[in-house]
Short mmCIF file of C-alpha atoms and ligand atoms in Angstrom, two decimals:
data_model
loop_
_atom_site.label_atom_id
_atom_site.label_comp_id
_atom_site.label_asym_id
_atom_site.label_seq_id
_atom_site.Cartn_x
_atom_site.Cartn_y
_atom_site.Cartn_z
CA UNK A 17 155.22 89.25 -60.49
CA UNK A 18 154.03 89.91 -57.32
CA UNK A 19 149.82 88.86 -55.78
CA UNK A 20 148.92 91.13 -53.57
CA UNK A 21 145.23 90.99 -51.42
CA UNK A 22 143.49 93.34 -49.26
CA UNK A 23 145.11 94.91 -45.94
CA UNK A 24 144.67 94.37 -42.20
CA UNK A 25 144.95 97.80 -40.43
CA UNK A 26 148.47 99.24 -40.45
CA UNK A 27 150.18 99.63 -37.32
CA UNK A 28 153.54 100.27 -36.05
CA UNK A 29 156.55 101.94 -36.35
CA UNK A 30 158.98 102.54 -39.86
CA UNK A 31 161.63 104.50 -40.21
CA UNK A 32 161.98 104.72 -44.27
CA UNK A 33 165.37 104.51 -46.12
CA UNK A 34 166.98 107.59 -46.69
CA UNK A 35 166.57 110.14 -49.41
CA UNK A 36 167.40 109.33 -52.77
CA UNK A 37 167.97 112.30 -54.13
CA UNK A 38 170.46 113.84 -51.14
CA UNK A 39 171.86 110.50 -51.22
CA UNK A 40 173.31 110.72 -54.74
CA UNK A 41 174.26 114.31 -53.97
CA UNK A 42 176.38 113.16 -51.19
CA UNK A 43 178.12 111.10 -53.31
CA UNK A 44 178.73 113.11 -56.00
CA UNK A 45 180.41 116.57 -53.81
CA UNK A 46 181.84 113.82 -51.30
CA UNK A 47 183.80 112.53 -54.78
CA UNK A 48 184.70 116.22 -55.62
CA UNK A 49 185.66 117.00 -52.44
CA UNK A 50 188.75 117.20 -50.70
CA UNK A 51 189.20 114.42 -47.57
CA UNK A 52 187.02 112.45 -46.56
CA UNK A 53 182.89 112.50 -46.58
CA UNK A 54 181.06 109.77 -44.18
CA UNK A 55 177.82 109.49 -45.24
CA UNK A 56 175.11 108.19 -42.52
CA UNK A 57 171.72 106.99 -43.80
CA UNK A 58 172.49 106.64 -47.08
CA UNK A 59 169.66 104.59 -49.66
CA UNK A 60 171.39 101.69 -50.99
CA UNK A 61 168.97 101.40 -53.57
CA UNK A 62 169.69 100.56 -56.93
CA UNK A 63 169.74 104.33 -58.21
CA UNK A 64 172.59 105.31 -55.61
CA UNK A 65 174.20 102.55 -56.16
CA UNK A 66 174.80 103.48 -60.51
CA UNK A 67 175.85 106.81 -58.63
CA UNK A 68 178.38 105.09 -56.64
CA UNK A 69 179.71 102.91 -59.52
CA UNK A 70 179.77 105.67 -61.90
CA UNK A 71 182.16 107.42 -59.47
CA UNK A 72 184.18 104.19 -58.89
CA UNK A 73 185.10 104.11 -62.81
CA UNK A 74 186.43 107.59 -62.17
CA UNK A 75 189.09 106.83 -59.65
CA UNK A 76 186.77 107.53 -56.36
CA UNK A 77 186.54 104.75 -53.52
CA UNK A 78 183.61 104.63 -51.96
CA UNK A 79 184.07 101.90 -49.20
CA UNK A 80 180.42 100.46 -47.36
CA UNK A 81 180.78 99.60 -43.89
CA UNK A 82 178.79 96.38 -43.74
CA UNK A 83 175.32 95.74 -44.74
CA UNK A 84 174.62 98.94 -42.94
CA UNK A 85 173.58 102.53 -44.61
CA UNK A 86 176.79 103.85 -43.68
CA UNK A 87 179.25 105.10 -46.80
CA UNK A 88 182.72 106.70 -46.72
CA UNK A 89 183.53 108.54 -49.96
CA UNK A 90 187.33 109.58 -50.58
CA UNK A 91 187.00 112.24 -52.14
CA UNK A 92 189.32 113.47 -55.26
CA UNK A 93 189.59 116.97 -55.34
CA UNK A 94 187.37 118.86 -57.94
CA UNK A 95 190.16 117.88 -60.80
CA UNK A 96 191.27 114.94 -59.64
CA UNK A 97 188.64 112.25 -61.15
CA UNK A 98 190.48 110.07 -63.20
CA UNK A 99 189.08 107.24 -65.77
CA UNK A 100 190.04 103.72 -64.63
CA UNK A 101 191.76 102.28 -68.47
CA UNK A 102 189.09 99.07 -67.99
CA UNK A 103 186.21 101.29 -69.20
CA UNK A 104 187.45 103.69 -71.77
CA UNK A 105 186.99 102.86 -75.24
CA UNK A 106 187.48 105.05 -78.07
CA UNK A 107 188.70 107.32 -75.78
CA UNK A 108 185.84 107.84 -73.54
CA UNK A 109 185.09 106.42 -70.34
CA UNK A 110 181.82 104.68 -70.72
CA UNK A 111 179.26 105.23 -67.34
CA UNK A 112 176.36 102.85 -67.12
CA UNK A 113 173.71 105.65 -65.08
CA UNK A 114 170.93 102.18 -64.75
CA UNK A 115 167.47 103.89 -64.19
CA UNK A 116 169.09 107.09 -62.91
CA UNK A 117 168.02 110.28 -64.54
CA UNK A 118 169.74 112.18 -61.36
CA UNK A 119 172.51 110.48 -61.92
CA UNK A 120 172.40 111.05 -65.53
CA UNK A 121 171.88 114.71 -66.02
CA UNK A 122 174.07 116.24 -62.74
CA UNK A 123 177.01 114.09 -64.31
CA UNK A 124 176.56 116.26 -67.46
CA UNK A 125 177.57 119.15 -65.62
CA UNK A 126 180.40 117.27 -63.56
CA UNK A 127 181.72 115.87 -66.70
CA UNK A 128 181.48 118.38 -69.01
CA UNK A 129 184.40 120.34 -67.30
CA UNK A 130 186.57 117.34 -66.85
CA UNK A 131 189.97 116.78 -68.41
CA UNK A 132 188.76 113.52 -70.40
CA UNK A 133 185.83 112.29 -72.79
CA UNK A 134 182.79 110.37 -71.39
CA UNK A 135 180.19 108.33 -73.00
CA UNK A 136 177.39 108.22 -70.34
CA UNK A 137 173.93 105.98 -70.85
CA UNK A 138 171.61 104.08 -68.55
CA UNK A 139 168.60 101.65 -69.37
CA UNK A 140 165.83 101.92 -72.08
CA UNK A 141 163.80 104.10 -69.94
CA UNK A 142 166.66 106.46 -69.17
CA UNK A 143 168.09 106.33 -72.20
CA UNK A 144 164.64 107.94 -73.73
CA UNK A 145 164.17 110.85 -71.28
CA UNK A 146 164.69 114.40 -72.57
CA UNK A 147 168.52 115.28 -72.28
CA UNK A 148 168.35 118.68 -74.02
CA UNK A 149 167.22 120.45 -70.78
CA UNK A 150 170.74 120.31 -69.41
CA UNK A 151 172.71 119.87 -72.74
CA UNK A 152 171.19 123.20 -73.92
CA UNK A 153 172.35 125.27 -70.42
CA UNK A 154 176.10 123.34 -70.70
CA UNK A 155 175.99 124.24 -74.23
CA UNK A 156 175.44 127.85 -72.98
CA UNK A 157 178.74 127.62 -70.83
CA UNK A 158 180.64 126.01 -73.89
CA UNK A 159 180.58 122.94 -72.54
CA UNK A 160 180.11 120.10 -75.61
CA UNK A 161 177.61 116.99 -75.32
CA UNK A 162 175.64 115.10 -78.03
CA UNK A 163 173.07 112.83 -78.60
CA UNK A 164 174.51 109.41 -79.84
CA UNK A 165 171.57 108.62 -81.52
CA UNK A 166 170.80 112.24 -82.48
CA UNK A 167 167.18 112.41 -80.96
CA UNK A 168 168.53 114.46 -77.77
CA UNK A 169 168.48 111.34 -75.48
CA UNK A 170 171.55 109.42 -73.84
CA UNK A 171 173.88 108.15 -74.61
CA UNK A 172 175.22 111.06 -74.16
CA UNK A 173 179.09 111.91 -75.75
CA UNK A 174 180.61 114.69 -73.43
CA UNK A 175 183.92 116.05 -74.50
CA UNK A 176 185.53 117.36 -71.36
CA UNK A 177 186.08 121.24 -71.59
CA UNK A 178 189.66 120.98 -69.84
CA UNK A 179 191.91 124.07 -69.98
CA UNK A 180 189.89 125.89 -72.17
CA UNK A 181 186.95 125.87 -69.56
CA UNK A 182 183.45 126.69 -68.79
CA UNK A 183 182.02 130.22 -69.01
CA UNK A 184 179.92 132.74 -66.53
CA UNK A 185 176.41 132.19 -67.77
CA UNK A 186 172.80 132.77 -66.44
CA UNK A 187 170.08 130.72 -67.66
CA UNK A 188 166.21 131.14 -67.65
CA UNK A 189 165.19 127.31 -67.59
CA UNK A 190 161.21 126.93 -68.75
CA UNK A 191 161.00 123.88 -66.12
CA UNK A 192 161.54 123.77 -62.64
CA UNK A 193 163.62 121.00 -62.92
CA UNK A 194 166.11 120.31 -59.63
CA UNK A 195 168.39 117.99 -61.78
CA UNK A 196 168.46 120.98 -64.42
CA UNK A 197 169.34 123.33 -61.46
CA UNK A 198 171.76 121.11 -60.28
CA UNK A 199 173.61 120.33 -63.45
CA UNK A 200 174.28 123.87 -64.03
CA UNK A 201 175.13 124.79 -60.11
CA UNK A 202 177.79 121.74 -60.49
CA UNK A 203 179.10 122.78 -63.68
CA UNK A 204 179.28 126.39 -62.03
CA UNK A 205 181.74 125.01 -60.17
CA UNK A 206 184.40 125.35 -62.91
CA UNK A 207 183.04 128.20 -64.52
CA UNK A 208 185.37 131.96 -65.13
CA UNK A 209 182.77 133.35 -63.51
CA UNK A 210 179.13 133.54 -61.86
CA UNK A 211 176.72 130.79 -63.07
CA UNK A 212 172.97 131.19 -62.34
CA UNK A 213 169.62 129.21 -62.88
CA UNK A 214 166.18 131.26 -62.56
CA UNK A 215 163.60 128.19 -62.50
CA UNK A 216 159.50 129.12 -62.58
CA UNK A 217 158.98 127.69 -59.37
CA UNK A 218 161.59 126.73 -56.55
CA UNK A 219 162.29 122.82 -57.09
CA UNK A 220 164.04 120.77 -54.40
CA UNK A 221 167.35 122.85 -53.04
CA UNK A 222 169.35 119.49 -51.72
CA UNK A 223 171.97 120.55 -53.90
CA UNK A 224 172.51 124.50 -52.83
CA UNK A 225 172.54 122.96 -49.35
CA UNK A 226 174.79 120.55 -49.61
CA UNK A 227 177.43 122.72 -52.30
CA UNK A 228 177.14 125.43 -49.39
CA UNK A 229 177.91 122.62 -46.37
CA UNK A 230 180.46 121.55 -48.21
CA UNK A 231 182.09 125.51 -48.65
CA UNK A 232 180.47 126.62 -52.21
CA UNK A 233 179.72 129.90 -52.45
CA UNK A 234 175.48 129.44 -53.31
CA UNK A 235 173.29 131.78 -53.10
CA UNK A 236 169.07 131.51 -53.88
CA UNK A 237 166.38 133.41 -53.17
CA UNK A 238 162.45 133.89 -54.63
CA UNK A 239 162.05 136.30 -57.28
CA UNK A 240 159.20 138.80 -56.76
CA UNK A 241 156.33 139.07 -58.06
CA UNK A 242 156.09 135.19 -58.62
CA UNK A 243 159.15 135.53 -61.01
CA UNK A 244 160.49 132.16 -59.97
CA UNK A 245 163.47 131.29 -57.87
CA UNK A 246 167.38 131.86 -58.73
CA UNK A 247 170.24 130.03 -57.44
CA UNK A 248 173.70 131.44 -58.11
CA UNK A 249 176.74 129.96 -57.96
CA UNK A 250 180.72 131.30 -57.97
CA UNK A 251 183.76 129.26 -59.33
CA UNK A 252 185.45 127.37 -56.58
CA UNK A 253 188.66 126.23 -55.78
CA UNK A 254 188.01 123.15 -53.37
CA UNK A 255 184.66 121.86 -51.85
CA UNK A 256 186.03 120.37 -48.22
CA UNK A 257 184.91 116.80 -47.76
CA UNK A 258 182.39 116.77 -44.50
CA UNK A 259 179.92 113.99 -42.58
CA UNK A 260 176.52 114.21 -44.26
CA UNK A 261 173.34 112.43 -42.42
CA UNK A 262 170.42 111.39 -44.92
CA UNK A 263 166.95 111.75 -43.65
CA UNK A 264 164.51 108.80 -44.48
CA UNK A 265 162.93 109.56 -47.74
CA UNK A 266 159.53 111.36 -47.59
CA UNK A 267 158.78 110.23 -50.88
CA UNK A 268 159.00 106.32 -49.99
CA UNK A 269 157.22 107.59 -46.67
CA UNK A 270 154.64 108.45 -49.13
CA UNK A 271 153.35 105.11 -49.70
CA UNK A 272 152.99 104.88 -45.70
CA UNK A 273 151.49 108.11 -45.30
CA UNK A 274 148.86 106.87 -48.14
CA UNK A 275 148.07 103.96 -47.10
CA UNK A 276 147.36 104.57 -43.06
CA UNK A 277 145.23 107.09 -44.46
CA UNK A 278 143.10 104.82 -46.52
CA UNK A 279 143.36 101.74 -44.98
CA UNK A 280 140.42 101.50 -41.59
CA UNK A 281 141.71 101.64 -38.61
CA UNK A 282 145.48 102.12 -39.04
CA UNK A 283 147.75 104.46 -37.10
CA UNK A 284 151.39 104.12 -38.45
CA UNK A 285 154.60 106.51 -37.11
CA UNK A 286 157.18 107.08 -39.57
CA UNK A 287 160.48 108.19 -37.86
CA UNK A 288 163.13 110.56 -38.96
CA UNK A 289 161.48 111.75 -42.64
CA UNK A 290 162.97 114.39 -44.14
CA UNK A 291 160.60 117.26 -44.78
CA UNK A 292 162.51 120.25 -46.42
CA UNK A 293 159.62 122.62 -47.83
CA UNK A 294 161.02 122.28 -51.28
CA UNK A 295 160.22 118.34 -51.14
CA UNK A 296 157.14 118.02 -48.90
CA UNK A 297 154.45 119.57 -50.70
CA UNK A 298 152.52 115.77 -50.12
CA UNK A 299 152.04 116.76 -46.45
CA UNK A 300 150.07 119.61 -47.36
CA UNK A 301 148.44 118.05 -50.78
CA UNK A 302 147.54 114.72 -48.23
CA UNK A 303 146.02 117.02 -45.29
CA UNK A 304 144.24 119.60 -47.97
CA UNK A 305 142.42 115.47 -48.54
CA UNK A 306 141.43 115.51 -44.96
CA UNK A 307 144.72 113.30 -43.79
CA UNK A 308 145.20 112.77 -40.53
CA UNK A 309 149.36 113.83 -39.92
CA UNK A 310 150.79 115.19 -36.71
CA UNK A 311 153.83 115.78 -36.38
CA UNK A 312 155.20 114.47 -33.23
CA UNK A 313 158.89 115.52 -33.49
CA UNK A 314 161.19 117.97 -35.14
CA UNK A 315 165.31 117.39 -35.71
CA UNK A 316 166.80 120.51 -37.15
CA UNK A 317 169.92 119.66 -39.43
CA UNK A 318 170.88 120.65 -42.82
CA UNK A 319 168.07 119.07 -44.04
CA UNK A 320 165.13 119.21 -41.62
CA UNK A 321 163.75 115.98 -40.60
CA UNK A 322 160.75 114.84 -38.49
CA UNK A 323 158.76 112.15 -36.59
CA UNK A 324 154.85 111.98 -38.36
CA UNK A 325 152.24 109.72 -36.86
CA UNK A 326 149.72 109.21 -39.28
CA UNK A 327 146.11 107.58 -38.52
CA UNK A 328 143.05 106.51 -40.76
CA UNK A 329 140.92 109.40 -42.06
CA UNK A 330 137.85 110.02 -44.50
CA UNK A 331 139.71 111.46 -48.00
CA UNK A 332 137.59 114.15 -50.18
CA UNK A 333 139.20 115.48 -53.29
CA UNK A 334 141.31 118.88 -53.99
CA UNK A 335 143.21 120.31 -56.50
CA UNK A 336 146.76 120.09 -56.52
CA UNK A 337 148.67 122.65 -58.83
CA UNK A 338 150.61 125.63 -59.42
CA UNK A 339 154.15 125.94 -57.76
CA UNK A 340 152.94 122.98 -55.31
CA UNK A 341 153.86 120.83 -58.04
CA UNK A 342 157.59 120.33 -57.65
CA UNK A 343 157.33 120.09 -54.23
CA UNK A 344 155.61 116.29 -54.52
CA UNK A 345 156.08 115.30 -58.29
CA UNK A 346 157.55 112.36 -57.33
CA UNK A 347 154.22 111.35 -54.65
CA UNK A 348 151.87 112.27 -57.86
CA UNK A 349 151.13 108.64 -58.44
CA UNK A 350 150.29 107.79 -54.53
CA UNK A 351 148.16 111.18 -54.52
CA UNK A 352 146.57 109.83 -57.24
CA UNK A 353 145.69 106.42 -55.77
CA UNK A 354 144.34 108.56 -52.18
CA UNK A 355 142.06 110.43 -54.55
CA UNK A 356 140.46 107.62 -56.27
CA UNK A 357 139.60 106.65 -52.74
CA UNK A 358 138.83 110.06 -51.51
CA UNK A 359 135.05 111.99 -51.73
CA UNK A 360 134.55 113.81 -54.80
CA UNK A 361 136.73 115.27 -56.85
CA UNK A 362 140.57 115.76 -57.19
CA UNK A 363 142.31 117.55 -60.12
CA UNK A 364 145.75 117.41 -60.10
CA UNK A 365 146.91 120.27 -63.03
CA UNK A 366 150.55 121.70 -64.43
CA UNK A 367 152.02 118.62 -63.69
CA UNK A 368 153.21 117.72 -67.51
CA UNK A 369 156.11 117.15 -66.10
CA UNK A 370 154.79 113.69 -65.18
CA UNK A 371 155.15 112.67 -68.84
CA UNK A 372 158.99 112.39 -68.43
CA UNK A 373 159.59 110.42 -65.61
CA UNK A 374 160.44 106.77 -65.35
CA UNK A 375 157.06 106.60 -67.52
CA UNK A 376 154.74 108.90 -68.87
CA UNK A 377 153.45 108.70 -65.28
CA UNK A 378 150.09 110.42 -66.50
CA UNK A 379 149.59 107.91 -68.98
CA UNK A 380 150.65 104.75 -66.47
CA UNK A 381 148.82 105.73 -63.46
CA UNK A 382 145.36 106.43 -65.04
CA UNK A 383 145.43 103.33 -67.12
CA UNK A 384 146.12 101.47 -64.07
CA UNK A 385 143.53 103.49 -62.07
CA UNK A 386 141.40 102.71 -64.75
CA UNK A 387 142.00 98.82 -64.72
CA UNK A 388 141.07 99.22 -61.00
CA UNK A 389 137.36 100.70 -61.74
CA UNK A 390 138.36 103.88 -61.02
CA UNK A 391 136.71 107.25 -62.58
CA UNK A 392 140.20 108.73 -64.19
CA UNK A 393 140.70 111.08 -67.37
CA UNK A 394 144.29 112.02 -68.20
CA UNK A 395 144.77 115.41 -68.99
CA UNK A 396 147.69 117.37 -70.84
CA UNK A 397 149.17 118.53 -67.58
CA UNK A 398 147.66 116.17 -65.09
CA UNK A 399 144.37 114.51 -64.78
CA UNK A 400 141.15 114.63 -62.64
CA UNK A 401 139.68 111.85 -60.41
CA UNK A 402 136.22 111.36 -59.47
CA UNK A 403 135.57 109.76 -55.76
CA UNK A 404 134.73 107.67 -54.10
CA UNK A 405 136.00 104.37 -56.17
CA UNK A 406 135.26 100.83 -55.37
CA UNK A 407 138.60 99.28 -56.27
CA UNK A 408 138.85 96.15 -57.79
CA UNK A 409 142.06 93.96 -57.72
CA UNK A 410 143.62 93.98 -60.86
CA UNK A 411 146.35 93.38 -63.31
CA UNK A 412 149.12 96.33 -62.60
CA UNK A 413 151.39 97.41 -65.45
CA UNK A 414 154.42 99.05 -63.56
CA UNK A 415 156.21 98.97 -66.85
CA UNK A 416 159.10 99.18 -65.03
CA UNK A 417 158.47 101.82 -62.94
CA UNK A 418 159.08 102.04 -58.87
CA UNK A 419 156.47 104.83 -58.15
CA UNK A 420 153.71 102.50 -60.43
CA UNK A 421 154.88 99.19 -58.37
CA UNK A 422 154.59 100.49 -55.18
CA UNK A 423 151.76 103.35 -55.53
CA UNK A 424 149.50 100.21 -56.55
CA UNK A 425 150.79 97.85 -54.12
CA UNK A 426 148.77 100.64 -51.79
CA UNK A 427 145.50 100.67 -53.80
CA UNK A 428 145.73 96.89 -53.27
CA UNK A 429 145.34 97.39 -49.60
CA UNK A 430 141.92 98.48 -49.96
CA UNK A 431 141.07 96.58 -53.45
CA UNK A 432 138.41 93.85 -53.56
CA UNK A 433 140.22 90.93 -54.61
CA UNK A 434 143.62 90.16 -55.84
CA UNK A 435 145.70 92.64 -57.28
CA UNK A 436 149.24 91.53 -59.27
CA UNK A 437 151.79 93.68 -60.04
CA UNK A 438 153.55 92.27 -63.60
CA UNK A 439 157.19 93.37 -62.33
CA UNK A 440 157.26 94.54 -58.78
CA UNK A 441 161.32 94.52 -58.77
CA UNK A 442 161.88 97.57 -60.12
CA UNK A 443 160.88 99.02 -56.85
CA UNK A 444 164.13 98.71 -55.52
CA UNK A 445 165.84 101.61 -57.31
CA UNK A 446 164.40 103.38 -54.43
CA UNK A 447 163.13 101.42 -51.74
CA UNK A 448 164.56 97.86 -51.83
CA UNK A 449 162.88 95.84 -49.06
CA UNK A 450 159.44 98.00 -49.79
CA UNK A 451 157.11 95.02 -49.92
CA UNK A 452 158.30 93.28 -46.51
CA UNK A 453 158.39 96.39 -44.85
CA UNK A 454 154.60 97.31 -45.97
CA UNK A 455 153.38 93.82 -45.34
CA UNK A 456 155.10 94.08 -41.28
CA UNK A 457 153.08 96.74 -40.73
CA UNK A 458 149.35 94.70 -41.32
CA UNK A 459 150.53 92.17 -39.01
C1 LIG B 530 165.28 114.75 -58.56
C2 LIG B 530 164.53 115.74 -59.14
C3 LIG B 530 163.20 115.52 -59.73
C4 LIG B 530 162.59 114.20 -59.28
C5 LIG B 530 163.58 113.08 -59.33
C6 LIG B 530 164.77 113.37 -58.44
C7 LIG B 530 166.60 115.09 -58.01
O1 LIG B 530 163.32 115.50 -61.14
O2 LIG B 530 161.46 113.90 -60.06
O3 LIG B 530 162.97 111.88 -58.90
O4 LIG B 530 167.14 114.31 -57.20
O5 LIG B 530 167.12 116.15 -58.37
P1 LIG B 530 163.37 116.87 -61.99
O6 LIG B 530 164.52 117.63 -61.51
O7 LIG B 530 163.52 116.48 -63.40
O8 LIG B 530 162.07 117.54 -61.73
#
């Protein structure tokens, strides 16, 4: 439980954690790979970390230099994971994925070509997310995984394909879904021939970047006629083990970018946050609000990163939809919490998605919006917010979820009163020392 009570301006300097989702990518190819992958910036929040010790049961060290983000995966060669005896039973190496659902559903297509058996479950919440999405595509490439408990959810039993293999396929997924994408690009990897995903709208590319840096033969490109995107992968002999640097993550930067813009008379910089146009639709979403955000330096790598300074501004409402969507899913909940505190009204639309993450985020954030004094109806595929609200503190149900905990720990900032969130742990899946770092800035 954590009490939290209205803000002093923000000011000062962050530099956010690094991504979470390139960060579980660069362990996963660095444990495919050949040699050796250093990986600089890397989130050592709890979701990496079930990444990391996933990989560890499979015969991949993964050494931390000190406290610091720094990571060196040896990698095994893309047939050379091999179960450690302590963790299989019944012949299949049990994986504990935590709260991961990236971790969850890209292992499906990195185990479903393997040599050996794997039972592979997480937590409550993970362990009621849709699975079919990727166990229908691996299906498609003969790959076999059930439902333990027969509802299409993990655990997950995934009999490794082996000798007999994986097949060419091309699949027409009905979400734009990067962990979808990514399942099938990794499973592609092992394939007879040519795998490829057409997805509505593009969702985040970390993973044809990284399969190409690391010598994958990916290609993508945007369908016409607003046909969606494809990525295309070929079979692969070796993926060559390579330094990757992790930009700080824009979606905990977020929460910053949020709360300088609500909070009076706060100017914050955030430095180094990745902004690859499939992941920072918030930047746009924020300044369509009226958001102050300049961007006060570029750094051009694999994944583009940048400096932003962001200062106080009045909010007014917008809609957020359409192929936007995937490109700030994740920053829903914090758009949400600008918009109850922005002029007029904000409709946030073909966002269903929501209803499968962590929570059924459209269900969790307006209830909480709601227990705030906000004006909030939930929709089917989003919901729409009346402005301006006079928050009240309140009694947060995070139910477990990071984006909840620390999407309200912002609305508190401008709250009157007390606000308490009933488990404001869980925020360190992503962004362990969130609430310190926050509270250094209203100093
Ligand atoms: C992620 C993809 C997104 C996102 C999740 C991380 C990834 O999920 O919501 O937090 O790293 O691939 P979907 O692929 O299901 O949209």
């Amino acid at each position: 439980m954590l009490t939290l009570a209205p803000s002093r301006p923000l000011r000062g300097t962050i530099a956010v954690p690094g991504d979470k989702s390139i960060s579980h990518r660069a362990v996963m190819f660095g444990a495919l790979a050949d040699g050796v992958t250093e990986i600089t910036g890397f989130l050592s929040g709890a979701d990496c970390l079930s990444t990391v010790s996933c990989f560890r049961r499979l015969g991949v060290s993964v050494d931390f230099d000190g406290p610091s983000s720094r990571v060196i995966v040896h990698g095994r060669g893309l047939r050379g994971l091999t179960p450690d005896p302590e963790y299989i039973k019944d012949g299949a190496v049990r994986l504990d994925t935590g709260n991961s659902g990236t971790t969850t559903r890209i292992l499906c297509g990195i185990l479903a070509p393997q040599h050996f058996d794997t039972v592979l479950g997480g937590d409550d919440s993970v362990n009621s997310r849709p699975m079919k999405r990727v166990m229908t595509p691996l299906a498609g490439m003969g790959a076999s995984i059930t439902s333990l408990s027969g509802n299409g959810c993990a655990p997950l039993l995934i009999r490794g394909a082996g000798e007999s293999g994986l097949h060419a396929f091309s699949y027409r997924s009905p979400v734009a879904s990067a962990q979808v994408k990514s399942a099938i690009l990794c499973a592609g990897l092992y394939a007879d021939g040519p795998v490829s995903v057409t997805e509505p709208s593009l969702s985040r590319d970390h993973t044809e970047r990284m399969l190409r840096a690391f010598g994958a033969d990916v290609r993508s490109s945007i369908l016409p006629g607003g046909e969606g995107a494809l990525a295309e992968i070929r079979p692969c002999s070796r993926l060559t083990g390579r330094p990757v640097r992790v930009p700080g993550d824009i979606s905990s930067a977020a929460y910053y970018i949020a709360a300088a813009s609500i909070v009076p008379d706060s100017e914050v910089l955030l430095t180094g946050v990745g902004i690859n146009p499939t992941r920072a639709g918030m930047l746009e979403a924020a300044r369509a609000m009226g958001a102050d955000i300049e961007i006060v330096r570029m750094y051009d790598d694999a994944e583009p990163a940048a400096d932003l300074l962001v200062r106080h501004a009045p909010l007014h409402g917008t809609v957020i939809e359409g192929a936007m969507i995937p490109t700030l899913i994740d920053e829903l909940p914090v758009l949400a919490v600008m918009a109850a505190c922005a002029e007029g009204r904000t409709v946030i639309r073909d966002a269903a998605e929501l209803k499968v993450k962590e929570t059924d985020r459209i269900r969790t954030v307006t209830e909480n919006l709601l227990a705030m004094g906000a004006d909030v109806t939930p929709t089917d595929d989003g919901m729409i917010i009346e402005g301006k609200a006079d928050l009240q503190g309140a009694l947060i149900h995070t139910c477990g979820d990071h984006r909840i905990a620390m999407s309200f720990a912002v609305a508190s900032l401008v709250a009157d009163g007390q606000t308490v969130l009933d488990d404001h742990a869980c925020a360190s899946v992503s962004y362990p020392s969130f609430y310190k770092d926050l509270a250094g800035l209203a100093k």
